[in-house]
Amino acid sequence: MSLDVVILAAGKGTRMFSSTPKVLHPLGGRPLLQHVVQTARELSANGIVVVYGYGGEQVPSAFADNHLRFVRQEPQLGTGHAVQQALPNVTGEHTLVLYGDVPLTRPETLAQALQERNGLTLITADLDDPTGYGRIVRDRAGRVVRIVEERDASPAEKSIREINTGILAAPTAKLRAWLEDLRDDNAQGEYYLTDIIARAVADGVTIHTVRPRDTWEILGVNSKEQLAELERIYQRGQAMKLMTAGVSLADPARIDVRGELICGPDVSIDVNCVFEGKVALEAGVSVGANCVIKDTVVEAGARILPFCH
């Protein structure tokens, strides 16, 4: 199956209070969008199409050497409209839609969503507080029949805890046909990508759902507070990987990897250390507290004293 990935990255991110496009804000030392692009590449996508808008050419300029296809959405008339703009650049048999501000989705979760080749697959999640998300509406047999956005939902629909993450996979030909029928008769006056669900059901297409292992996989960034929350989740994951590989961390909650950190055996790292760019710590290296190390190879057996930059 040939796969193309469409990444929606046109939003301004009003609550970021920044002239920088939201998807270019850093997480773990790399732009949010870079994490999503890397995930798409791990899925062996034929092509990756990025739909951008706010910030003009800042997004394409930041990724000039990444062999991506860029499409500008202007004006921005909703997620369905965004995917419509991308489709002329899509050549794969299957299309996966991702979001440039949702950086931590595991490739394994997406690979599971791509197993169904004929139907339409949604990534959904159960949240204790689903406020702000579209709700998954099922019939009595448990089959997905549509998605209702929060602003268009009835009180009963708002009580549904299963939410739509926006991530979906579908055969490209069917996706094209469904998008052609979209209308903007809703509270936002936009073309919702989620409206294709009801059209797929009307065509007799089965709607599959996949739930991620961890809720943080589907969390997006709309504010500096949310960005900081995801940063800590990301750094905890980096710390766990290091310790699993045998690295001794004095406190896994007090390390920041802002790039790539490669460690040999018997490496120990004290608290509050920051690693930027590409750093290699060879066998037996000891790093003291409060160090900042950037783009450096530290040879075997070296001892880095506290407060070194």
Coordinates of C-alpha atoms in Angstrom, one line a residue:
M1 CA 0.0 0.0 0.0
S2 CA 1.4 3.4 -1.0
L3 CA 0.9 6.0 1.7
D4 CA 0.9 9.8 1.6
V5 CA 0.7 11.9 4.8
V6 CA -1.1 15.2 5.0
I7 CA 0.0 17.4 7.9
L8 CA -2.3 20.3 8.8
A9 CA -0.1 23.2 10.0
A10 CA -1.9 26.4 9.0
G11 CA -3.1 27.6 12.4
K12 CA -2.0 30.8 14.0
G13 CA -2.2 29.6 17.6
T14 CA -3.8 32.8 19.0
R15 CA -3.3 31.7 22.6
M16 CA 0.5 31.4 22.0
F17 CA 0.7 35.2 21.8
S18 CA 3.5 35.0 19.4
S19 CA 4.4 36.1 15.8
T20 CA 6.0 32.6 15.4
P21 CA 3.7 30.1 13.8
K22 CA 2.5 27.6 16.4
V23 CA 4.1 24.6 14.7
L24 CA 7.5 26.2 14.8
H25 CA 7.6 26.5 18.6
P26 CA 10.2 24.1 20.1
L27 CA 9.6 20.8 21.9
G28 CA 12.7 19.0 23.0
G29 CA 14.8 21.5 21.0
R30 CA 13.0 20.8 17.7
P31 CA 9.9 22.5 16.2
L32 CA 6.6 20.8 16.9
L33 CA 6.2 20.1 13.2
Q34 CA 9.6 18.3 13.0
H35 CA 8.3 15.7 15.5
V36 CA 5.3 15.0 13.3
V37 CA 7.4 14.9 10.1
Q38 CA 9.7 12.4 11.8
T39 CA 6.7 10.2 12.7
A40 CA 5.5 10.3 9.2
R41 CA 8.9 9.2 7.9
E42 CA 8.9 6.3 10.3
L43 CA 5.7 5.1 8.6
S44 CA 7.6 5.0 5.3
A45 CA 5.3 7.5 3.6
N46 CA 5.8 8.0 -0.1
G47 CA 5.1 11.7 0.2
I48 CA 4.5 14.2 3.0
V49 CA 2.3 17.3 2.2
V50 CA 2.3 20.2 4.8
V51 CA -0.6 22.6 4.6
Y52 CA 0.6 26.0 6.0
G53 CA -1.0 29.4 6.4
Y54 CA -0.3 31.7 9.3
G55 CA 3.2 33.3 9.3
G56 CA 3.6 33.3 5.5
E57 CA 6.7 31.5 4.3
Q58 CA 8.2 30.9 7.8
V59 CA 7.1 27.3 7.9
P60 CA 8.4 26.3 4.4
S61 CA 11.6 28.2 5.0
A62 CA 12.2 26.4 8.3
F63 CA 11.9 23.0 6.5
A64 CA 13.6 23.9 3.2
D65 CA 15.9 20.8 3.2
N66 CA 13.3 18.2 4.4
H67 CA 12.0 17.2 1.0
L68 CA 8.4 18.1 1.9
R69 CA 5.6 19.3 -0.3
F70 CA 4.1 22.6 0.9
V71 CA 0.6 23.9 0.1
R72 CA -0.7 27.3 1.4
Q73 CA -4.2 27.4 2.7
E74 CA -5.5 31.0 2.1
P75 CA -8.1 31.8 3.3
Q76 CA -8.3 29.3 6.1
L77 CA -11.8 27.8 5.9
G78 CA -11.5 24.7 8.2
T79 CA -9.9 21.3 8.3
G80 CA -11.9 19.9 5.4
H81 CA -10.8 22.8 3.3
A82 CA -7.2 22.3 4.3
V83 CA -7.2 18.7 3.2
Q84 CA -8.9 19.7 -0.1
Q85 CA -5.9 22.0 -0.8
A86 CA -3.5 19.2 -0.2
L87 CA -5.1 16.5 -2.3
P88 CA -3.8 17.6 -5.7
N89 CA -0.3 16.8 -4.3
V90 CA -1.3 13.4 -3.0
T91 CA -0.5 10.4 -5.2
G92 CA -0.6 7.5 -2.7
E93 CA -3.4 4.9 -2.5
H94 CA -4.0 5.7 1.2
T95 CA -3.9 9.1 3.0
L96 CA -3.2 9.7 6.7
V97 CA -4.1 13.1 8.1
L98 CA -1.9 14.4 11.0
Y99 CA -1.6 17.7 12.8
G100 CA 1.5 19.8 13.1
D101 CA 0.7 20.8 16.7
V102 CA 0.1 17.2 17.9
P103 CA 3.8 16.0 18.2
L104 CA 3.8 12.9 20.4
T105 CA 1.7 10.3 18.7
R106 CA 3.5 7.0 18.5
P107 CA 4.2 5.6 15.1
E108 CA 2.9 2.3 16.4
T109 CA -0.5 3.8 17.1
L110 CA -0.7 5.2 13.5
A111 CA 0.5 1.9 12.0
Q112 CA -2.4 0.2 13.7
A113 CA -4.7 2.7 12.1
L114 CA -3.3 2.0 8.7
Q115 CA -4.0 -1.8 8.9
E116 CA -7.5 -1.3 7.6
R117 CA -7.1 -0.6 3.9
N118 CA -10.7 -0.4 2.7
G119 CA -12.5 1.4 5.5
L120 CA -12.0 4.7 7.2
T121 CA -10.1 4.7 10.5
L122 CA -10.2 7.3 13.3
I123 CA -7.9 7.8 16.3
T124 CA -10.2 8.3 19.3
A125 CA -9.7 8.6 23.0
D126 CA -11.9 8.6 26.2
L127 CA -11.4 11.7 28.3
D128 CA -12.7 12.5 31.7
D129 CA -13.2 16.1 30.5
P130 CA -14.0 16.1 26.7
T131 CA -14.7 19.8 26.6
G132 CA -13.6 21.4 23.4
Y133 CA -13.4 18.2 21.4
G134 CA -15.7 16.7 18.8
R135 CA -17.7 13.7 20.1
I136 CA -17.9 10.3 18.6
V137 CA -21.6 9.4 18.1
R138 CA -22.3 5.6 17.9
D139 CA -25.5 3.7 17.2
R140 CA -26.9 1.1 19.5
A141 CA -24.7 -1.6 18.0
G142 CA -21.6 0.5 18.8
R143 CA -20.9 1.5 15.2
V144 CA -19.6 5.0 14.6
V145 CA -22.3 7.0 12.7
R146 CA -20.9 10.6 12.8
I147 CA -18.8 13.1 14.7
V148 CA -20.4 16.2 16.2
E149 CA -18.3 19.3 17.0
E150 CA -18.6 20.8 20.5
R151 CA -20.4 24.0 19.2
D152 CA -22.9 22.0 17.3
A153 CA -23.5 19.3 20.0
S154 CA -26.7 18.8 22.0
P155 CA -26.5 18.5 25.8
A156 CA -26.7 14.7 25.5
E157 CA -24.0 14.6 22.9
K158 CA -21.7 16.8 25.0
S159 CA -21.9 14.1 27.7
I160 CA -20.2 11.6 25.4
R161 CA -16.6 11.0 26.6
E162 CA -15.2 9.4 23.5
I163 CA -13.6 12.2 21.5
N164 CA -12.3 12.7 18.0
T165 CA -8.6 13.5 17.8
G166 CA -8.8 14.6 14.2
I167 CA -6.3 12.0 13.0
L168 CA -7.7 9.7 10.4
A169 CA -6.7 7.4 7.6
A170 CA -8.7 6.6 4.4
P171 CA -8.3 5.4 0.9
T172 CA -7.4 8.4 -1.2
A173 CA -10.0 8.0 -3.9
K174 CA -12.8 7.8 -1.4
L175 CA -11.4 10.7 0.6
R176 CA -11.5 12.9 -2.6
A177 CA -15.1 12.0 -3.2
W178 CA -16.2 12.7 0.4
L179 CA -14.4 16.1 0.5
E180 CA -16.1 17.2 -2.7
D181 CA -19.5 17.0 -0.9
L182 CA -18.5 19.1 2.2
R183 CA -20.7 22.0 3.2
D184 CA -20.1 24.9 5.6
D185 CA -23.6 25.0 7.2
N186 CA -22.4 24.8 10.8
A187 CA -21.8 27.1 13.8
Q188 CA -18.3 28.0 12.6
G189 CA -19.1 28.5 8.9
E190 CA -16.2 26.2 8.1
Y191 CA -15.7 23.0 6.1
Y192 CA -15.2 20.3 8.8
L193 CA -13.1 17.3 7.9
T194 CA -15.2 15.4 10.4
D195 CA -18.3 15.7 8.2
I196 CA -16.9 13.0 5.9
I197 CA -17.7 10.4 8.6
A198 CA -21.4 10.7 8.0
R199 CA -20.8 10.6 4.2
A200 CA -18.7 7.4 4.6
V201 CA -21.4 5.8 6.7
A202 CA -24.0 6.7 4.0
D203 CA -21.8 4.9 1.5
G204 CA -21.8 1.8 3.6
V205 CA -18.1 2.2 4.5
T206 CA -17.1 0.7 7.9
I207 CA -15.6 3.2 10.4
H208 CA -12.8 1.7 12.5
T209 CA -11.4 3.3 15.6
V210 CA -8.1 3.0 17.3
R211 CA -7.3 4.2 20.8
P212 CA -3.7 5.2 21.7
R213 CA -2.0 3.5 24.6
D214 CA -1.5 6.9 26.4
T215 CA -3.7 9.9 26.3
W216 CA -0.7 12.3 25.8
E217 CA -0.3 10.8 22.3
I218 CA -3.2 12.9 21.1
L219 CA -2.6 16.1 23.0
G220 CA -2.1 19.2 21.0
V221 CA -0.5 22.6 21.7
N222 CA -2.7 25.7 21.8
S223 CA -1.0 27.7 24.6
K224 CA 2.4 28.1 26.3
E225 CA 1.0 26.1 29.3
Q226 CA 0.1 23.2 27.1
L227 CA 3.5 23.4 25.4
A228 CA 5.3 23.2 28.8
E229 CA 3.1 20.2 29.8
L230 CA 4.1 18.3 26.7
E231 CA 7.7 19.3 27.2
R232 CA 7.8 17.5 30.5
I233 CA 6.0 14.4 29.1
Y234 CA 8.6 14.3 26.2
Q235 CA 11.5 14.7 28.6
R236 CA 10.2 12.0 30.9
G237 CA 10.2 9.7 27.9
Q238 CA 13.7 10.6 27.0
A239 CA 14.9 9.9 30.6
M240 CA 13.1 6.5 30.5
K241 CA 14.9 5.6 27.3
L242 CA 18.3 6.5 28.7
M243 CA 17.8 4.5 31.9
T244 CA 16.5 1.5 30.0
A245 CA 19.8 1.7 28.0
G246 CA 21.8 1.6 31.2
V247 CA 22.4 5.3 31.9
S248 CA 22.4 6.4 35.5
L249 CA 20.3 9.5 36.1
A250 CA 20.4 11.1 39.5
D251 CA 16.9 12.3 39.0
P252 CA 15.0 11.5 35.7
A253 CA 12.7 14.5 36.3
R254 CA 15.7 16.9 36.1
I255 CA 17.3 16.3 32.6
D256 CA 16.5 18.0 29.3
V257 CA 17.5 16.5 26.0
R258 CA 17.0 19.1 23.3
G259 CA 18.3 17.2 20.3
E260 CA 20.0 13.8 20.3
L261 CA 21.9 12.3 23.2
I262 CA 23.9 9.0 22.6
C263 CA 25.4 7.3 25.6
G264 CA 27.9 4.5 26.0
P265 CA 27.9 2.0 29.0
D266 CA 28.4 3.2 32.5
V267 CA 27.5 6.8 31.9
S268 CA 26.2 8.8 34.8
I269 CA 24.4 12.2 34.7
D270 CA 23.7 14.4 37.7
V271 CA 20.7 16.8 38.1
N272 CA 19.7 19.8 36.0
C273 CA 21.8 19.0 32.9
V274 CA 20.8 20.2 29.4
F275 CA 22.0 18.5 26.2
E276 CA 21.5 20.4 23.0
G277 CA 22.1 19.5 19.4
K278 CA 24.0 16.2 18.9
V279 CA 25.9 15.0 22.0
A280 CA 27.7 11.7 22.5
L281 CA 28.9 10.6 25.9
E282 CA 31.3 7.6 25.5
A283 CA 31.8 4.8 28.0
G284 CA 32.2 5.7 31.7
V285 CA 31.6 9.5 31.3
S286 CA 30.4 11.3 34.4
V287 CA 28.5 14.6 34.0
G288 CA 28.1 16.7 37.1
A289 CA 25.1 18.8 38.1
N290 CA 23.9 21.9 36.2
C291 CA 25.9 21.4 33.0
V292 CA 25.0 22.5 29.5
I293 CA 26.6 20.5 26.7
K294 CA 26.0 21.3 23.0
D295 CA 27.1 19.5 19.9
T296 CA 30.0 17.7 21.7
V297 CA 31.6 14.3 21.8
V298 CA 32.9 13.5 25.4
E299 CA 35.5 10.8 25.2
A300 CA 35.5 7.6 27.4
G301 CA 36.2 8.0 31.0
A302 CA 36.0 11.8 31.1
R303 CA 34.6 13.6 34.1
I304 CA 32.6 16.8 33.5
L305 CA 32.6 18.9 36.6
P306 CA 29.4 20.7 37.8
F307 CA 28.4 24.0 36.2
C308 CA 30.3 23.4 33.0
H309 CA 29.1 24.9 29.7

